[in-house]
Amino acid sequence: MTATSAALTPPADAIPPVRHPEAPAPGELLGAHYAYCFGCGGGQPHGLHLEARAGEGVTVTAEFTVTADHQGAPGLAHGGVLATALDETLGSLNWLLRVIAVTGRLETDFVRPVPVGTVLHLAAEVTAVHGRKIFSTAVGRIGGPEGPVAVRADALFVEVKVDHFIDNGRPEEIQAAMSDPDQVRRARAFEVNP
């Protein structure tokens, strides 16, 4: 296990996170922000199909099942897939703050192997906010929400405007998302880190 880098340590004048009054209620399934998101979207046949729920305060829980499509070594989850699951879960926290933010830094510790067929139980929380910076942490467990730790991460998210996606995304996908007649889906497509 490694120590968290200085970039992920909130400064002394950081403030505690405040859940937005219009955030999803504790226990509410957050759903996919975008159908083609590799982490949470149902439109990705080999994606994680991660399901996150709002928790108390500024916390979320999530689960995903490691399939054969997610393996690196035979029968074991690929480390990059596990990092993606942590990143997706951490990104979901921003829905509770009601901000658009992207991953600025993600440090991951791989504690134990995660076999194919395992349900990874993830829990994440925002620990501090400093201007546009959002500091958060997550842990992934196997065998249940109280099971042994398999992976953990600390992250720094940076609040951005929707222009970040419009200016940098592939025009076909941006136009398709912005042309969606469903106003909620159109807005949610840009709510979580890319």
Coordinates of C-alpha atoms in Angstrom, one line a residue:
M1 CA 0.0 0.0 0.0
T2 CA 1.3 3.4 -0.9
A3 CA 0.8 6.8 0.8
T4 CA -1.5 9.3 -0.8
S5 CA 0.5 11.9 -2.8
A6 CA 0.5 15.6 -1.8
A7 CA -1.7 16.4 -4.9
L8 CA -4.5 14.4 -3.3
T9 CA -4.2 15.9 0.2
P10 CA -6.8 18.7 0.7
P11 CA -5.2 22.0 1.7
A12 CA -5.7 23.3 5.2
D13 CA -8.4 25.7 4.1
A14 CA -10.5 23.1 2.2
I15 CA -14.1 22.9 3.4
P16 CA -16.3 19.8 4.2
P17 CA -18.5 18.8 1.3
V18 CA -22.1 19.9 1.3
R19 CA -24.8 17.7 -0.3
H20 CA -26.9 19.7 -2.7
P21 CA -30.5 20.1 -1.5
E22 CA -31.8 18.6 -4.9
A23 CA -29.4 15.7 -4.9
P24 CA -30.9 12.2 -5.3
A25 CA -32.2 10.8 -2.0
P26 CA -30.2 8.3 0.0
G27 CA -30.9 4.8 -1.5
E28 CA -31.9 6.2 -4.9
L29 CA -30.4 4.4 -7.9
L30 CA -28.5 7.0 -9.9
G31 CA -28.8 5.2 -13.2
A32 CA -26.5 5.7 -16.2
H33 CA -25.6 9.2 -17.1
Y34 CA -25.0 8.3 -20.7
A35 CA -26.1 5.1 -22.5
Y36 CA -22.6 4.6 -24.1
C37 CA -20.5 5.3 -21.0
F38 CA -18.2 2.3 -20.5
G39 CA -18.6 2.5 -16.8
C40 CA -22.4 2.8 -16.3
G41 CA -24.1 2.7 -19.7
G42 CA -26.2 -0.1 -20.9
G43 CA -25.3 0.6 -24.5
Q44 CA -21.8 -0.9 -24.0
P45 CA -22.0 -4.7 -24.4
H46 CA -18.6 -5.2 -22.7
G47 CA -18.9 -2.3 -20.3
L48 CA -19.0 -2.5 -16.5
H49 CA -22.8 -1.8 -16.2
L50 CA -21.9 -0.4 -12.8
E51 CA -24.9 0.6 -10.7
A52 CA -24.5 3.4 -8.1
R53 CA -26.8 4.4 -5.3
A54 CA -26.8 7.7 -3.4
G55 CA -25.8 7.3 0.2
E56 CA -26.1 9.5 3.3
G57 CA -24.2 12.8 3.2
V58 CA -21.9 12.9 0.2
T59 CA -21.4 9.2 -0.3
V60 CA -22.4 6.6 -2.9
T61 CA -22.2 2.8 -3.1
A62 CA -22.0 0.8 -6.3
E63 CA -21.6 -2.7 -7.6
F64 CA -20.5 -4.4 -10.7
T65 CA -19.9 -8.0 -11.7
V66 CA -16.5 -8.9 -13.2
T67 CA -17.2 -10.9 -16.4
A68 CA -14.9 -12.8 -18.7
D69 CA -14.8 -9.6 -20.9
H70 CA -13.0 -7.8 -18.0
Q71 CA -10.1 -10.1 -17.4
G72 CA -6.4 -9.4 -17.7
A73 CA -4.7 -12.5 -16.4
P74 CA -6.7 -15.7 -17.0
G75 CA -9.7 -15.7 -14.6
L76 CA -8.8 -12.3 -13.0
A77 CA -10.1 -8.8 -13.5
H78 CA -7.8 -6.5 -15.4
G79 CA -6.3 -3.7 -13.2
G80 CA -7.4 -1.1 -15.6
V81 CA -11.0 -2.3 -15.4
L82 CA -10.8 -2.1 -11.6
A83 CA -9.4 1.4 -11.8
T84 CA -12.3 2.3 -14.2
A85 CA -14.8 1.0 -11.6
L86 CA -13.3 3.1 -8.9
D87 CA -13.2 6.2 -11.2
E88 CA -16.9 5.7 -12.2
T89 CA -18.0 5.3 -8.6
L90 CA -16.0 8.4 -7.6
G91 CA -17.4 10.4 -10.5
S92 CA -20.9 9.5 -9.4
L93 CA -20.3 11.5 -6.2
N94 CA -20.5 14.7 -8.3
W95 CA -24.2 14.1 -8.8
L96 CA -24.7 14.7 -5.0
L97 CA -22.9 18.0 -5.3
R98 CA -24.8 18.8 -8.5
V99 CA -21.6 19.9 -10.3
I100 CA -20.0 18.8 -13.6
A101 CA -16.5 17.6 -12.8
V102 CA -13.7 15.5 -14.5
T103 CA -11.0 13.3 -13.0
G104 CA -7.9 15.3 -12.5
R105 CA -5.9 12.6 -10.7
L106 CA -6.6 9.1 -9.6
E107 CA -4.3 7.0 -7.4
T108 CA -5.2 3.3 -7.1
D109 CA -3.9 0.6 -4.8
F110 CA -4.5 -3.0 -5.8
V111 CA -4.7 -5.0 -2.6
R112 CA -5.8 -8.5 -3.8
P113 CA -6.9 -10.2 -7.0
V114 CA -10.5 -10.0 -8.1
P115 CA -11.6 -13.2 -9.9
V116 CA -14.0 -13.3 -12.8
G117 CA -17.6 -13.8 -11.5
T118 CA -16.9 -11.7 -8.4
V119 CA -19.3 -8.8 -7.5
L120 CA -17.2 -5.8 -6.5
H121 CA -18.9 -3.7 -3.8
L122 CA -17.7 -0.1 -4.0
A123 CA -18.2 2.7 -1.5
A124 CA -17.0 6.3 -2.1
E125 CA -17.2 9.7 -0.4
V126 CA -16.2 13.3 -0.9
T127 CA -13.8 14.3 1.8
A128 CA -13.2 18.0 1.0
V129 CA -13.8 20.8 -1.5
H130 CA -11.4 23.6 -2.3
G131 CA -12.6 26.0 -5.0
R132 CA -13.1 23.9 -8.1
K133 CA -11.2 20.9 -6.6
I134 CA -13.2 18.0 -5.2
F135 CA -11.2 15.5 -3.1
S136 CA -12.6 12.0 -2.7
T137 CA -11.8 8.4 -1.7
A138 CA -13.2 5.0 -2.6
V139 CA -12.8 1.3 -1.6
G140 CA -13.8 -1.9 -3.4
R141 CA -14.5 -5.1 -1.5
I142 CA -15.2 -8.6 -2.5
G143 CA -17.6 -11.1 -0.8
G144 CA -20.0 -8.3 0.2
P145 CA -20.0 -4.6 1.4
E146 CA -18.0 -5.6 4.5
G147 CA -15.8 -8.1 2.8
P148 CA -12.0 -7.9 2.3
V149 CA -10.6 -4.8 0.5
A150 CA -9.5 -5.6 -3.0
V151 CA -8.9 -2.1 -4.4
R152 CA -8.9 1.5 -3.1
A153 CA -8.4 4.9 -4.6
D154 CA -8.0 8.6 -3.8
A155 CA -9.0 11.1 -6.4
L156 CA -9.1 14.7 -7.3
F157 CA -11.9 15.9 -9.5
V158 CA -12.0 19.4 -11.0
E159 CA -15.3 21.2 -11.7
V160 CA -15.7 22.2 -15.3
K161 CA -18.4 23.8 -17.5
V162 CA -20.3 21.8 -20.1
D163 CA -18.1 23.5 -22.8
H164 CA -15.3 21.2 -21.7
F165 CA -17.2 18.3 -23.3
I166 CA -18.6 20.3 -26.3
D167 CA -15.2 21.6 -27.2
N168 CA -13.3 18.4 -26.8
G169 CA -15.6 15.5 -27.6
R170 CA -16.1 13.9 -31.0
P171 CA -18.7 16.1 -32.8
E172 CA -21.0 13.1 -33.8
E173 CA -21.5 12.0 -30.2
I174 CA -21.8 15.5 -28.8
Q175 CA -24.5 16.4 -31.4
A176 CA -26.4 13.2 -30.8
A177 CA -26.4 13.8 -27.0
M178 CA -27.4 17.4 -27.4
S179 CA -30.2 16.5 -29.9
D180 CA -31.8 14.0 -27.6
P181 CA -35.5 15.1 -27.2
D182 CA -35.4 13.9 -23.6
Q183 CA -34.2 17.0 -21.6
V184 CA -33.1 14.9 -18.6
R185 CA -31.1 12.4 -20.7
R186 CA -29.6 15.4 -22.6
A187 CA -28.4 17.1 -19.4
R188 CA -27.2 13.9 -17.7
A189 CA -25.0 12.9 -20.6
F190 CA -22.5 15.6 -19.5
E191 CA -22.9 15.2 -15.7
V192 CA -20.1 12.7 -15.0
N193 CA -16.4 12.6 -15.9
P194 CA -15.6 11.3 -19.4

